[in-house]
Amino acid sequence: MRVTEPDRDPARGRPPLEIDAFVGRAAELADLGRALGAGRLVTVTGPGGVGKSRLAARAAADRTPRDGVWCVDLTPVRDPRWVDHAVVAALGLTDHTTRTPRETLLSDLADRELLLVLDGFEHLVDDCADLVAELLGRVPGLTVLAVGRRPLALAGERVLALAPLPEDDAVALFLERAAALGTTPADDADVREVCRRLDGIPLAVELAAGRLGALSPGRLLERLDDRFRLLSGDRRDAPPRHRTLRTAIGWSHELCTPPQRLLWARLSVFAGHFDLEAVEYVCAGHGLASDDVLDVLSELLTQSVLAREETPTGVRYRMLDTVRAYGAGWLAVTGDERRLRRRHRDWYLGLATWCEVEWFSPRQAEVAARVEAELPNLRRALEHSLAEPDEAHLGQHLAGSLWFYWAGCGRLSEGRHWLDQAVRAGSGHGGARLKALWVLGYVAVLQGDAEGAPAALRACRQEAELFADPTAVAYAEHRTGCLALVSDDLPRAETLLRSALARYRELGELNSNVLMGQVELAMARAFQGDLPDAVRLCEDVRRVCEDHGERWTRGYALYVLAYAAWAEDDQGAARALLVESLSGAHAFRDLLGSVLSVELLALVTAAEGDPAEAAVLQGAAGRMWPSVGLPLFGSAHYNAPHERCEALAREALGDARYERWLREGAALAPEAAVARALGRPPEAPGGGARGPVRAAAGVGTHEPAASRAHKGGETAG
């Protein structure tokens, strides 16, 4: 018979009192509290060191069930047969009968109301799940808060997947723990970079703060490449699995099966997010059957080694850098790293090639989003290729294939970085080098590099003729014509662009680049006064783009058509064309296309009778120009709309008020500026239709209501 009553003191099994400050996690704590109030089984999951136990303890301390909160640490238990014994012991139950521990639990808990916290169950998941299922089914007053790296997978289970700390909270934790140790670092760039490099994992951040007695944040940052050796601690009260970062992550590794460990190691070649198709291509084979990849990946998700995210490009997976670094160590041990990195490079080279082709299609927006999502992996593929002398040509091809992204999606600076490296790399493959050269020249033109652009294009033309590569000759000639256009050498630009377009026709080349050459020729014709020819060329581009679903080059064609409509005093048509052009350019993050459209919209706005709003848009464009790269304000032809608009607005408003509205526009962030340019209703003073600004005194001085509200009592100067 049972001879000792259980200790029913509600304080006995409560979580230990907190000694150091609890930092952040307000939202997660609230979510966990709501989950505990709504269900009887709640499981907190997440990778090692992310703060699951601390969050659960804090949430449990806030609960007040009649018979208390009881915490069971299962991490020391190795034999599944001792799970029930561990819970019995933690609850303070003693029984001298022949009953099993399970029977003791069911008997003594039957009429009790309590919260049972099971921490560190992941290595005993099947036996814990069996126990919890039976207890919940037969003890109506019981609520279970489970804490582990995977769910219990029971009916009614509510799962809270705990993510690392956001940057500000991670920095706050770092500074708080540092202060507790007697050091007071500033919240500076080094501290923030340390926290970013450690993924905001609380354990890693705390261990890093513990090193500040010997290292400054800057020196700590320098040593993080060997984070597992650096981040160890000596706190005697810390759980053994949390005394070093290596053991915290290694505990998850021990719980994995050999196939799971193998996939973990191979996944370390990825950077950032990745998708299932990439994993199946890169990681399958050599001990891991392709048909098994999905199942093994699912298990790594379950064990919190991976995280799953819904993104605009579909379901993707990610691995914390600390978890990735642990896997990379194991991959190096296997001796398979070089093969995996080549597989990774091959996949992303193929992806870039596909994206280049699909850019000239209705999937243009999808392609832009896909490259944006895959950029960390594309960078890694570029790094690998350009670091290997015998694979430099693949890096050149990859950097060149992404021309549409560098030029069309606001990545000129990064594109220039990779293209410069690619051109410098030795390569015996002329075609790949020539492509990198003309793309480098194109990017340099858009950046306004008066030395780099002609040098690259000259080298491309000379080498292309030497190797008898007519396609590279056509692209070099095209981009040289583009350089002449932005340099105001219109006759030369027209000659080169016509020649390049003839070469493209002879080669059967048709893509966004080719059509852009036709738009650039149209600009040259328009700037020389032949608007009908410019309109003819751009209407043809518009038709071809619509046939192929192309939106990027089409936006530039619409800009030229809007310019012609403005010149013909058809401001309604000009505005409609520019709104469409600006919408497309902004969607692709094409700063050049955006700022050109905003500048011309300012002129149209002035012509419609609203000089104040025109000045606001000019100010907004002025803020955007420094980020564009190409200094078109030095071009008499590209700058003509700006100068014409300024003259109209200054005449109507006077210098002081013009400058005031210009400053208002310059204060707008680019997103707000584009929204204003796109969303402003075309109202005229008194509700009538807009008309051109006249030179007569008092005409064209209308200001929008928002502008008038800012002006207050100011009078015209």
C-alpha positions as MATLAB code, in Angstrom:
seq = 'MRVTEPDRDPARGRPPLEIDAFVGRAAELADLGRALGAGRLVTVTGPGGVGKSRLAARAAADRTPRDGVWCVDLTPVRDPRWVDHAVVAALGLTDHTTRTPRETLLSDLADRELLLVLDGFEHLVDDCADLVAELLGRVPGLTVLAVGRRPLALAGERVLALAPLPEDDAVALFLERAAALGTTPADDADVREVCRRLDGIPLAVELAAGRLGALSPGRLLERLDDRFRLLSGDRRDAPPRHRTLRTAIGWSHELCTPPQRLLWARLSVFAGHFDLEAVEYVCAGHGLASDDVLDVLSELLTQSVLAREETPTGVRYRMLDTVRAYGAGWLAVTGDERRLRRRHRDWYLGLATWCEVEWFSPRQAEVAARVEAELPNLRRALEHSLAEPDEAHLGQHLAGSLWFYWAGCGRLSEGRHWLDQAVRAGSGHGGARLKALWVLGYVAVLQGDAEGAPAALRACRQEAELFADPTAVAYAEHRTGCLALVSDDLPRAETLLRSALARYRELGELNSNVLMGQVELAMARAFQGDLPDAVRLCEDVRRVCEDHGERWTRGYALYVLAYAAWAEDDQGAARALLVESLSGAHAFRDLLGSVLSVELLALVTAAEGDPAEAAVLQGAAGRMWPSVGLPLFGSAHYNAPHERCEALAREALGDARYERWLREGAALAPEAAVARALGRPPEAPGGGARGPVRAAAGVGTHEPAASRAHKGGETAG';
ca = [
       0.000    0.000    0.000;
       1.000    3.626   -0.356;
       2.427    4.829    2.960;
       3.403    8.429    2.096;
       1.040   11.124    0.893;
       2.268   13.222   -2.012;
       3.619   16.624   -1.197;
       0.779   18.870   -2.338;
       2.587   22.133   -1.691;
       1.919   24.086   -4.935;
       5.267   25.866   -4.624;
       7.296   22.678   -4.569;
       7.319   21.953   -8.277;
       7.213   25.492   -9.612;
       9.916   26.726  -11.998;
      12.942   28.212  -10.204;
      12.870   31.940   -9.634;
      14.617   33.997  -12.296;
      18.007   35.320  -11.301;
      18.846   37.338  -14.411;
      16.516   39.534  -16.442;
      14.076   38.100  -18.951;
      14.614   40.045  -22.180;
      12.136   40.366  -25.049;
       9.616   37.678  -26.089;
       6.560   39.722  -25.098;
       4.559   38.587  -28.130;
       5.618   34.945  -27.795;
       4.814   34.976  -24.084;
       1.352   36.335  -24.821;
       0.807   33.694  -27.534;
       1.884   30.942  -25.181;
      -0.405   32.233  -22.431;
      -3.365   32.234  -24.816;
      -2.537   28.732  -26.023;
      -2.389   27.421  -22.445;
      -5.732   29.018  -21.760;
      -7.331   27.438  -24.811;
      -5.877   23.912  -24.857;
      -4.620   21.176  -22.569;
      -1.456   20.285  -24.520;
       0.887   22.993  -25.725;
       4.342   22.272  -27.106;
       7.097   24.852  -27.531;
       9.514   23.782  -30.264;
      12.650   25.287  -31.757;
      16.353   24.719  -32.328;
      18.866   24.327  -29.537;
      19.613   27.433  -27.514;
      16.672   29.441  -28.858;
      15.190   29.946  -25.381;
      12.393   27.383  -25.253;
      12.947   26.392  -21.619;
      13.223   29.977  -20.432;
      10.036   31.017  -22.218;
       8.135   28.011  -20.888;
       9.348   28.657  -17.343;
       8.280   32.289  -17.562;
       4.850   31.342  -18.906;
       4.442   28.607  -16.295;
       5.297   31.037  -13.495;
       2.304   33.117  -14.535;
      -0.140   30.194  -14.204;
      -2.056   29.540  -10.974;
      -3.739   26.104  -11.117;
      -5.122   24.847   -7.805;
      -2.464   22.169   -7.317;
       0.453   24.080   -8.744;
       2.934   23.975  -11.585;
       5.294   21.009  -11.732;
       8.421   20.920  -13.862;
      10.089   17.749  -15.091;
      13.555   17.962  -16.669;
      13.873   14.914  -18.917;
      17.262   15.746  -20.428;
      19.218   13.536  -18.001;
      16.954   10.534  -18.714;
      18.514    8.207  -21.275;
      16.469    5.024  -20.875;
      12.881    5.406  -22.145;
      11.727    3.041  -19.424;
      12.533    5.693  -16.824;
      10.287    8.434  -18.218;
       7.391    7.572  -15.913;
       9.759    7.279  -12.934;
      11.180   10.748  -13.656;
       7.704   12.302  -13.671;
       6.744   10.500  -10.464;
       9.909   11.760   -8.776;
       9.451   15.331   -9.978;
       5.875   15.369   -8.664;
       7.080   14.242   -5.244;
       4.994   11.093   -5.291;
       6.111    8.084   -3.237;
       4.497    4.702   -3.465;
       5.491    1.514   -1.679;
       2.974   -0.692   -3.419;
       3.430   -2.931   -6.432;
       1.786   -0.419   -8.733;
       3.716    0.742  -11.783;
       4.769    4.407  -11.968;
       2.105    4.954  -14.618;
      -0.590    3.597  -12.305;
       0.713    5.789   -9.509;
       0.502    8.876  -11.688;
      -3.007    8.109  -12.874;
      -4.195    7.450   -9.343;
      -2.637   10.444   -7.613;
      -3.403   12.960  -10.344;
      -6.984   11.862  -10.959;
      -8.615   14.652   -8.930;
      -5.870   17.245   -9.175;
      -5.706   20.446  -11.206;
      -2.141   21.251  -12.256;
       0.205   22.297  -15.027;
       2.887   19.737  -15.883;
       5.942   21.083  -17.722;
       7.931   18.403  -19.570;
      11.254   19.892  -20.679;
      13.794   18.248  -23.001;
      11.756   15.267  -24.171;
      12.941   15.120  -27.799;
      15.164   12.049  -27.329;
      12.253   10.229  -25.654;
       9.458   11.465  -27.878;
       7.587    8.182  -28.404;
       7.466    7.278  -24.714;
       6.613   10.828  -23.663;
       3.841   10.978  -26.231;
       2.420    7.699  -24.898;
       2.504    8.974  -21.302;
       1.018   12.388  -22.114;
      -1.779   10.879  -24.201;
      -2.847    8.593  -21.383;
      -2.571   11.260  -18.682;
      -4.600   13.784  -20.644;
      -7.204   11.170  -21.433;
      -7.726   10.204  -17.795;
      -6.833   13.309  -15.742;
      -9.324   16.067  -16.629;
      -7.603   18.720  -14.500;
      -4.222   18.296  -16.157;
      -2.592   20.690  -18.630;
       0.759   19.770  -20.207;
       3.341   22.249  -21.437;
       5.950   20.297  -23.404;
       9.291   21.805  -24.379;
      11.447   20.180  -27.024;
      12.904   20.332  -30.484;
       9.955   18.570  -32.090;
       6.215   18.219  -31.429;
       4.700   15.221  -29.677;
       2.322   14.793  -32.633;
      -0.778   14.135  -30.504;
      -4.392   15.055  -31.157;
      -5.269   18.489  -29.782;
      -1.635   19.567  -29.517;
      -1.012   23.287  -30.016;
       2.510   23.974  -31.262;
       4.384   27.234  -30.753;
       7.522   27.228  -32.913;
       9.954   29.607  -31.244;
      12.142   31.654  -33.580;
      15.393   33.409  -32.644;
      15.264   36.895  -31.165;
      14.828   39.859  -33.507;
      17.912   42.047  -33.745;
      16.899   44.722  -31.227;
      15.999   42.144  -28.579;
      19.187   40.182  -29.228;
      21.228   43.354  -28.769;
      19.327   44.165  -25.571;
      20.071   40.662  -24.248;
      23.752   40.986  -25.173;
      24.050   44.341  -23.397;
      22.134   43.164  -20.322;
      24.273   40.052  -19.887;
      27.432   42.071  -20.498;
      26.395   44.593  -17.840;
      25.768   41.757  -15.389;
      29.394   40.699  -15.923;
      30.667   44.217  -15.311;
      31.277   45.323  -18.894;
      29.377   48.095  -20.637;
      29.742   47.951  -24.435;
      27.859   50.471  -26.521;
      24.979   49.527  -28.795;
      27.153   49.900  -31.883;
      27.640   48.324  -35.283;
      29.988   45.613  -33.960;
      27.542   44.484  -31.272;
      24.698   44.354  -33.784;
      26.777   42.413  -36.287;
      27.743   39.895  -33.580;
      24.053   39.368  -32.801;
      23.196   39.051  -36.505;
      25.994   36.549  -37.102;
      24.707   34.496  -34.178;
      21.186   34.486  -35.662;
      19.744   36.040  -32.500;
      20.005   32.647  -30.736;
      19.788   33.610  -27.043;
      22.265   30.960  -25.883;
      24.833   32.054  -28.460;
      24.293   35.733  -27.590;
      24.721   35.058  -23.867;
      27.866   33.000  -24.437;
      29.258   35.765  -26.646;
      28.550   38.387  -23.987;
      30.463   36.205  -21.546;
      33.588   36.668  -23.663;
      33.639   40.447  -23.247;
      35.925   40.194  -20.252;
      38.739   39.313  -22.652;
      37.548   40.521  -26.065;
      36.010   43.711  -27.394;
      32.913   43.318  -29.587;
      35.093   44.009  -32.632;
      37.606   41.300  -31.742;
      34.765   38.955  -30.857;
      33.316   39.525  -34.316;
      36.641   38.660  -35.947;
      36.680   35.281  -34.197;
      33.136   34.185  -34.950;
      34.200   32.052  -37.894;
      35.190   29.525  -35.239;
      32.103   30.137  -33.139;
      31.924   26.645  -31.662;
      35.363   26.919  -30.068;
      34.855   30.531  -29.022;
      31.399   30.265  -27.493;
      31.750   28.147  -24.414;
      30.812   29.098  -20.903;
      31.636   28.120  -17.347;
      28.376   28.777  -15.493;
      27.967   25.920  -13.040;
      24.193   26.357  -12.922;
      23.721   26.027  -16.697;
      22.355   22.727  -18.034;
      25.213   20.650  -19.486;
      23.688   20.882  -22.987;
      23.846   24.704  -22.746;
      27.416   25.175  -21.513;
      28.798   25.432  -25.034;
      27.216   26.264  -28.343;
      28.671   23.094  -29.828;
      26.906   20.846  -27.324;
      23.616   22.743  -27.729;
      23.619   22.138  -31.479;
      25.333   18.762  -31.154;
      22.478   17.490  -28.983;
      20.148   17.942  -31.964;
      22.698   16.149  -34.139;
      22.790   13.168  -31.770;
      19.023   12.834  -32.054;
      19.211   12.506  -35.848;
      19.404    9.260  -37.787;
      22.366    8.721  -40.159;
      20.334    9.834  -43.231;
      19.198   12.959  -41.360;
      22.781   13.791  -40.379;
      23.901   13.273  -43.964;
      21.246   15.608  -45.337;
      21.988   18.171  -42.604;
      25.631   18.204  -43.664;
      24.773   18.531  -47.353;
      22.252   21.299  -46.772;
      25.077   23.393  -45.344;
      26.160   24.269  -48.915;
      23.024   26.414  -49.307;
      22.873   30.051  -48.277;
      19.712   31.758  -47.115;
      16.468   30.102  -48.210;
      16.158   27.179  -50.596;
      13.394   25.076  -52.100;
      12.703   21.364  -52.341;
      13.683   21.046  -56.000;
      17.132   22.462  -55.267;
      17.577   20.112  -52.312;
      16.585   17.085  -54.384;
      19.068   17.972  -57.126;
      21.996   18.992  -54.947;
      21.744   16.561  -52.042;
      20.477   13.268  -53.475;
      22.728   10.337  -54.326;
      25.863    8.886  -52.740;
      24.050    7.317  -49.810;
      20.798    9.282  -49.920;
      18.228    8.069  -52.446;
      16.355   10.826  -54.260;
      13.029    9.257  -53.274;
      13.999    9.580  -49.600;
      14.994   13.249  -49.629;
      11.516   14.602  -48.915;
      10.959   12.269  -45.963;
      14.355   13.036  -44.454;
      13.834   16.763  -44.997;
      10.477   16.503  -43.229;
      12.157   14.891  -40.231;
      14.702   17.705  -40.031;
      11.790   20.136  -40.037;
      10.133   18.189  -37.249;
      13.342   18.293  -35.199;
      13.706   22.088  -35.670;
      16.940   21.730  -37.635;
      15.145   23.450  -40.511;
      12.376   26.026  -40.619;
       9.639   26.168  -43.257;
       8.413   29.494  -44.609;
       5.672   30.543  -46.995;
       7.093   33.132  -49.414;
       5.857   34.891  -52.564;
       7.859   32.328  -54.557;
       6.366   29.324  -52.742;
       7.371   27.120  -49.814;
      11.012   27.538  -48.870;
      13.271   26.272  -46.134;
      16.023   27.874  -44.128;
      18.692   26.813  -41.691;
      20.121   29.109  -39.027;
      23.724   30.022  -39.744;
      24.864   28.408  -36.510;
      23.093   25.175  -37.423;
      24.492   25.470  -40.950;
      28.036   25.933  -39.623;
      27.708   22.770  -37.555;
      26.586   20.840  -40.628;
      29.434   22.327  -42.676;
      31.899   20.901  -40.188;
      30.474   17.445  -40.686;
      30.418   17.878  -44.468;
      34.129   18.678  -44.413;
      34.753   15.504  -42.434;
      32.946   13.420  -45.062;
      35.300   14.675  -47.776;
      32.321   15.359  -50.044;
      32.312   19.151  -49.807;
      33.822   19.896  -53.226;
      31.319   17.668  -55.046;
      28.375   19.200  -53.179;
      29.512   22.738  -53.902;
      29.763   21.915  -57.606;
      26.285   20.395  -57.557;
      25.038   23.549  -55.859;
      26.760   25.747  -58.463;
      25.347   23.682  -61.334;
      21.796   24.015  -60.023;
      21.965   27.790  -59.692;
      23.772   28.216  -63.000;
      20.897   26.309  -64.599;
      18.380   28.443  -62.723;
      20.006   31.680  -63.922;
      20.060   30.403  -67.507;
      16.354   29.562  -67.310;
      15.570   32.941  -65.759;
      17.417   34.794  -68.528;
      15.300   33.031  -71.150;
      12.053   33.478  -69.203;
      12.709   37.172  -68.616;
      11.401   37.695  -72.141;
       8.002   36.207  -71.358;
       4.826   36.775  -69.322;
       6.754   35.341  -66.341;
       8.992   38.396  -66.056;
       7.703   39.413  -62.622;
       7.973   35.818  -61.406;
      11.562   35.665  -62.666;
      12.474   38.878  -60.839;
      10.988   37.550  -57.597;
      12.716   34.203  -58.024;
      16.157   35.730  -58.537;
      15.597   38.019  -55.561;
      14.736   35.017  -53.388;
      17.710   33.010  -54.667;
      20.257   35.820  -54.507;
      22.211   34.435  -51.494;
      22.625   31.102  -53.286;
      23.506   32.776  -56.593;
      26.180   34.733  -54.746;
      27.562   31.531  -53.283;
      27.611   29.926  -56.737;
      29.458   32.955  -58.130;
      31.974   32.855  -55.283;
      32.658   29.181  -55.840;
      33.059   29.455  -59.607;
      35.248   32.537  -59.608;
      37.517   31.067  -56.934;
      38.284   27.999  -59.079;
      40.602   28.751  -62.060;
      39.232   25.867  -64.111;
      35.634   26.990  -63.499;
      36.003   30.751  -63.999;
      34.138   30.562  -67.306;
      31.090   29.282  -65.449;
      31.258   32.270  -63.128;
      31.540   34.572  -66.144;
      28.517   32.963  -67.758;
      26.538   33.184  -64.516;
      27.387   36.850  -63.917;
      26.524   37.688  -67.539;
      23.275   35.705  -67.551;
      21.972   37.844  -64.701;
      22.231   41.040  -66.770;
      18.460   41.537  -66.596;
      18.578   41.492  -62.804;
      21.556   43.814  -62.453;
      20.165   46.329  -64.973;
      16.418   45.908  -64.542;
      15.904   45.257  -60.833;
      17.984   47.868  -59.053;
      21.171   45.830  -58.507;
      23.717   47.742  -60.566;
      26.292   48.027  -57.787;
      26.248   44.334  -56.967;
      26.261   43.395  -60.627;
      29.312   45.593  -61.166;
      31.093   43.811  -58.310;
      30.578   40.339  -59.771;
      31.190   41.390  -63.368;
      34.478   43.087  -62.482;
      35.587   39.878  -60.763;
      34.406   37.747  -63.663;
      36.280   39.763  -66.280;
      39.462   39.684  -64.202;
      39.268   35.893  -63.842;
      41.281   33.930  -66.358;
      39.237   31.905  -68.804;
      39.873   30.003  -71.985;
      36.204   30.207  -72.934;
      35.796   33.269  -75.166;
      32.009   33.237  -75.291;
      31.562   33.429  -71.508;
      34.144   36.191  -71.154;
      32.637   38.218  -74.014;
      29.202   38.044  -72.428;
      30.607   39.238  -69.111;
      32.383   42.089  -70.926;
      29.362   43.502  -72.726;
      27.198   43.185  -69.627;
      29.933   44.929  -67.632;
      29.934   47.694  -70.234;
      26.145   47.977  -70.031;
      26.168   48.211  -66.228;
      28.990   50.758  -66.345;
      26.985   52.893  -68.807;
      24.022   52.883  -66.430;
      26.331   53.813  -63.555;
      27.682   56.763  -65.499;
      31.232   55.402  -65.517;
      32.803   57.417  -68.328;
      36.035   55.402  -68.215;
      34.954   51.883  -67.321;
      32.085   51.672  -69.824;
      34.014   52.448  -73.030;
      36.986   50.347  -71.899;
      34.839   47.248  -71.361;
      32.873   47.712  -74.569;
      36.014   48.354  -76.590;
      37.624   45.180  -75.237;
      34.451   43.220  -75.991;
      34.295   44.492  -79.581;
      37.965   43.776  -80.261;
      37.912   40.275  -78.766;
      34.585   39.482  -80.432;
      36.007   40.357  -83.840;
      39.155   38.374  -83.063;
      37.107   35.281  -82.156;
      34.553   35.918  -84.939;
      31.645   36.130  -82.505;
      28.930   38.166  -84.296;
      26.541   38.098  -81.328;
      29.074   39.688  -78.998;
      29.909   42.265  -81.709;
      26.228   43.217  -81.902;
      25.888   43.630  -78.131;
      29.117   45.633  -77.861;
      27.987   47.919  -80.671;
      24.529   48.291  -79.130;
      25.848   49.299  -75.716;
      28.389   51.663  -77.278;
      25.450   53.321  -79.010;
      23.671   53.548  -75.660;
      26.771   55.235  -74.204;
      26.729   57.766  -77.055;
      23.027   58.422  -76.420;
      23.455   59.314  -72.741;
      26.525   61.370  -73.683;
      24.401   63.512  -76.073;
      26.260   62.349  -79.195;
      22.999   61.705  -80.992;
      24.224   61.176  -84.588;
      26.783   58.587  -83.438;
      24.203   56.957  -81.175;
      21.766   56.633  -84.080;
      24.418   55.140  -86.378;
      25.572   52.558  -83.824;
      22.070   51.590  -82.705;
      20.809   51.132  -86.269;
      23.833   48.985  -87.062;
      23.348   46.870  -83.924;
      19.651   46.358  -84.660;
      20.521   45.236  -88.196;
      22.998   42.723  -86.751;
      20.351   41.432  -84.349;
      17.910   40.921  -87.223;
      20.528   39.051  -89.220;
      21.264   36.793  -86.224;
      17.579   36.232  -85.436;
      18.162   37.689  -81.947;
      15.018   38.908  -80.164;
      14.768   39.622  -76.461;
      14.346   42.505  -74.023;
      17.832   43.770  -74.807;
      17.162   43.946  -78.535;
      13.884   45.788  -77.992;
      15.614   48.183  -75.612;
      17.990   49.019  -78.444;
      14.987   50.010  -80.533;
      13.652   52.194  -77.686;
      17.057   53.852  -77.397;
      17.026   54.532  -81.140;
      13.572   56.063  -80.679;
      14.975   58.328  -77.958;
      17.761   59.429  -80.282;
      15.178   60.241  -82.981;
      12.915   62.079  -80.508;
      15.777   64.168  -79.145;
      16.672   65.119  -82.734;
      13.115   66.325  -83.305;
      11.640   63.411  -85.269;
       8.769   62.511  -82.946;
       6.741   60.587  -85.588;
       9.658   58.203  -86.167;
      10.163   57.818  -82.401;
       6.474   57.001  -81.975;
       6.602   54.491  -84.838;
       9.592   52.694  -83.328;
       8.067   52.568  -79.839;
       4.637   51.462  -80.996;
       6.384   48.539  -82.688;
       8.221   47.757  -79.442;
       4.968   48.020  -77.527;
       3.281   45.548  -79.867;
       6.108   42.993  -79.676;
       6.299   43.315  -75.891;
       2.575   42.729  -75.544;
       2.805   39.709  -77.835;
       5.496   38.198  -75.579;
       4.207   39.413  -72.212;
       7.295   41.601  -71.731;
       6.806   44.484  -69.261;
      10.235   45.943  -68.486;
      11.295   47.240  -71.910;
       7.667   48.096  -72.625;
       7.810   50.583  -69.748;
      10.615   52.505  -71.462;
       8.685   52.486  -74.739;
       5.702   53.973  -72.888;
       7.975   56.675  -71.492;
       8.992   57.739  -74.996;
       5.360   57.660  -76.147;
       4.420   59.807  -73.138;
       7.172   62.269  -74.054;
       5.692   62.539  -77.542;
       2.154   62.971  -76.134;
       3.358   65.788  -73.857;
       5.077   67.498  -76.775;
       1.795   67.324  -78.709;
      -0.069   68.840  -75.697;
      -2.059   65.655  -75.016;
      -1.481   65.694  -71.264;
      -4.174   63.119  -70.468;
      -2.566   60.529  -72.725;
       0.883   61.411  -71.408;
      -0.228   60.940  -67.788;
      -1.893   57.599  -68.497;
       1.234   56.304  -70.260;
       3.527   57.521  -67.474;
       1.440   56.015  -64.698;
       1.702   52.659  -66.436;
       5.418   53.111  -67.096;
       6.142   54.146  -63.495;
       4.071   51.296  -62.056;
       6.082   48.736  -63.995;
       9.467   50.270  -63.261;
       8.691   50.522  -59.556;
       7.508   46.927  -59.425;
      10.888   45.820  -60.814;
      12.778   48.274  -58.553;
      14.198   49.882  -61.692;
      15.327   53.240  -60.321;
      16.259   54.735  -63.684;
      12.870   53.950  -65.221;
      11.147   55.237  -62.084;
      12.944   58.544  -61.846;
      12.594   59.305  -65.575;
       8.833   58.746  -65.285;
       8.541   60.905  -62.151;
      10.447   63.738  -63.854;
       8.166   63.651  -66.894;
       5.080   63.333  -64.665;
       6.208   66.530  -62.949;
       6.278   68.312  -66.301;
       2.850   66.926  -67.245;
       1.515   68.067  -63.860;
       2.832   71.549  -64.455;
       1.303   71.572  -67.938;
      -2.033   70.521  -66.413;
      -2.038   73.586  -64.177;
      -0.605   72.445  -60.840;
       2.902   73.913  -60.450;
       3.053   73.265  -56.692;
       2.560   69.526  -57.123;
       4.962   69.582  -60.050;
       7.620   71.076  -57.765;
       6.905   68.398  -55.140;
       7.449   65.682  -57.735;
      10.645   67.357  -58.898;
      11.899   67.399  -55.328;
      11.070   63.711  -54.977;
      12.911   62.916  -58.204;
      15.879   64.946  -57.007;
      16.134   62.727  -53.950;
      16.018   59.593  -56.125;
      18.673   60.616  -58.655;
      21.774   60.073  -56.447;
      20.822   56.403  -56.061;
      20.374   55.874  -59.794;
      23.996   56.046  -60.855;
      23.597   57.457  -64.340;
      24.090   61.264  -64.083;
      21.560   62.176  -66.760;
      21.283   65.699  -65.356;
      24.450   66.281  -67.377;
      22.530   65.418  -70.537;
      20.864   68.351  -72.250;
      18.233   66.060  -73.797;
      17.357   63.862  -70.802;
      17.348   66.920  -68.552;
      15.093   68.964  -70.829;
      11.801   67.908  -69.120;
      13.249   68.889  -65.744;
      14.400   72.280  -66.919;
      11.114   72.981  -68.721;
       9.098   71.969  -65.644;
      11.236   74.096  -63.326;
      10.824   77.122  -65.578;
       7.024   76.728  -65.643;
       6.745   76.136  -61.893;
       9.076   78.970  -60.888;
       7.227   81.388  -63.147;
       3.876   80.424  -61.642;
       4.930   80.154  -57.980;
       7.884   82.455  -57.561;
      11.261   81.295  -56.324;
      10.445   81.074  -52.607;
       7.305   78.990  -52.967;
       8.872   76.802  -55.659;
      11.770   76.008  -53.345;
       9.339   75.285  -50.517;
       7.454   72.648  -52.541;
      10.750   71.304  -53.857;
      11.882   70.699  -50.259;
       8.554   69.032  -49.452;
       9.140   66.576  -52.294;
      12.744   65.972  -51.283;
      11.497   64.900  -47.845;
       9.468   62.059  -49.366;
      10.944   58.582  -49.215;
      11.039   56.875  -52.639;
       8.044   54.634  -51.826;
       5.977   57.624  -50.741;
       7.114   59.619  -53.769;
       6.034   56.898  -56.189;
       2.716   56.453  -54.395;
       2.094   60.191  -54.646;
       3.011   60.269  -58.319;
       0.716   57.329  -59.073;
      -2.215   58.089  -56.819;
      -2.866   61.796  -57.072;
      -6.205   62.530  -58.801;
      -5.810   64.926  -61.739;
      -7.975   67.763  -60.380;
      -7.692   71.300  -61.656;
      -8.498   74.510  -59.750;
     -12.223   74.917  -59.259;
     -12.905   71.354  -60.321;
     -12.430   72.045  -64.026;
     -10.235   70.253  -66.486;
      -6.522   70.882  -66.314;
      -4.936   73.082  -68.919;
      -1.426   74.189  -69.784;
       0.179   76.760  -67.517;
       0.019   80.197  -69.090;
       2.515   82.985  -68.727;
      -0.167   85.479  -67.635;
       0.111   86.707  -64.047;
      -1.994   84.778  -61.558;
      -2.577   81.741  -63.773;
      -1.321   78.325  -62.697;
      -0.901   79.130  -58.999;
      -3.175   76.332  -57.754;
      -1.818   74.279  -54.855;
      -3.194   70.931  -53.683;
      -5.043   70.896  -50.386;
      -2.275   68.920  -48.644;
       0.307   71.474  -49.748;
      -1.854   74.392  -48.649;
      -2.257   72.802  -45.231;
       1.511   72.670  -44.821;
       1.946   76.240  -46.041;
      -0.318   77.755  -43.408;
      -0.324   81.526  -43.590;
       2.551   81.902  -46.048;
       1.969   84.419  -48.811;
       3.501   84.414  -52.247;
       6.801   86.169  -52.509;
];
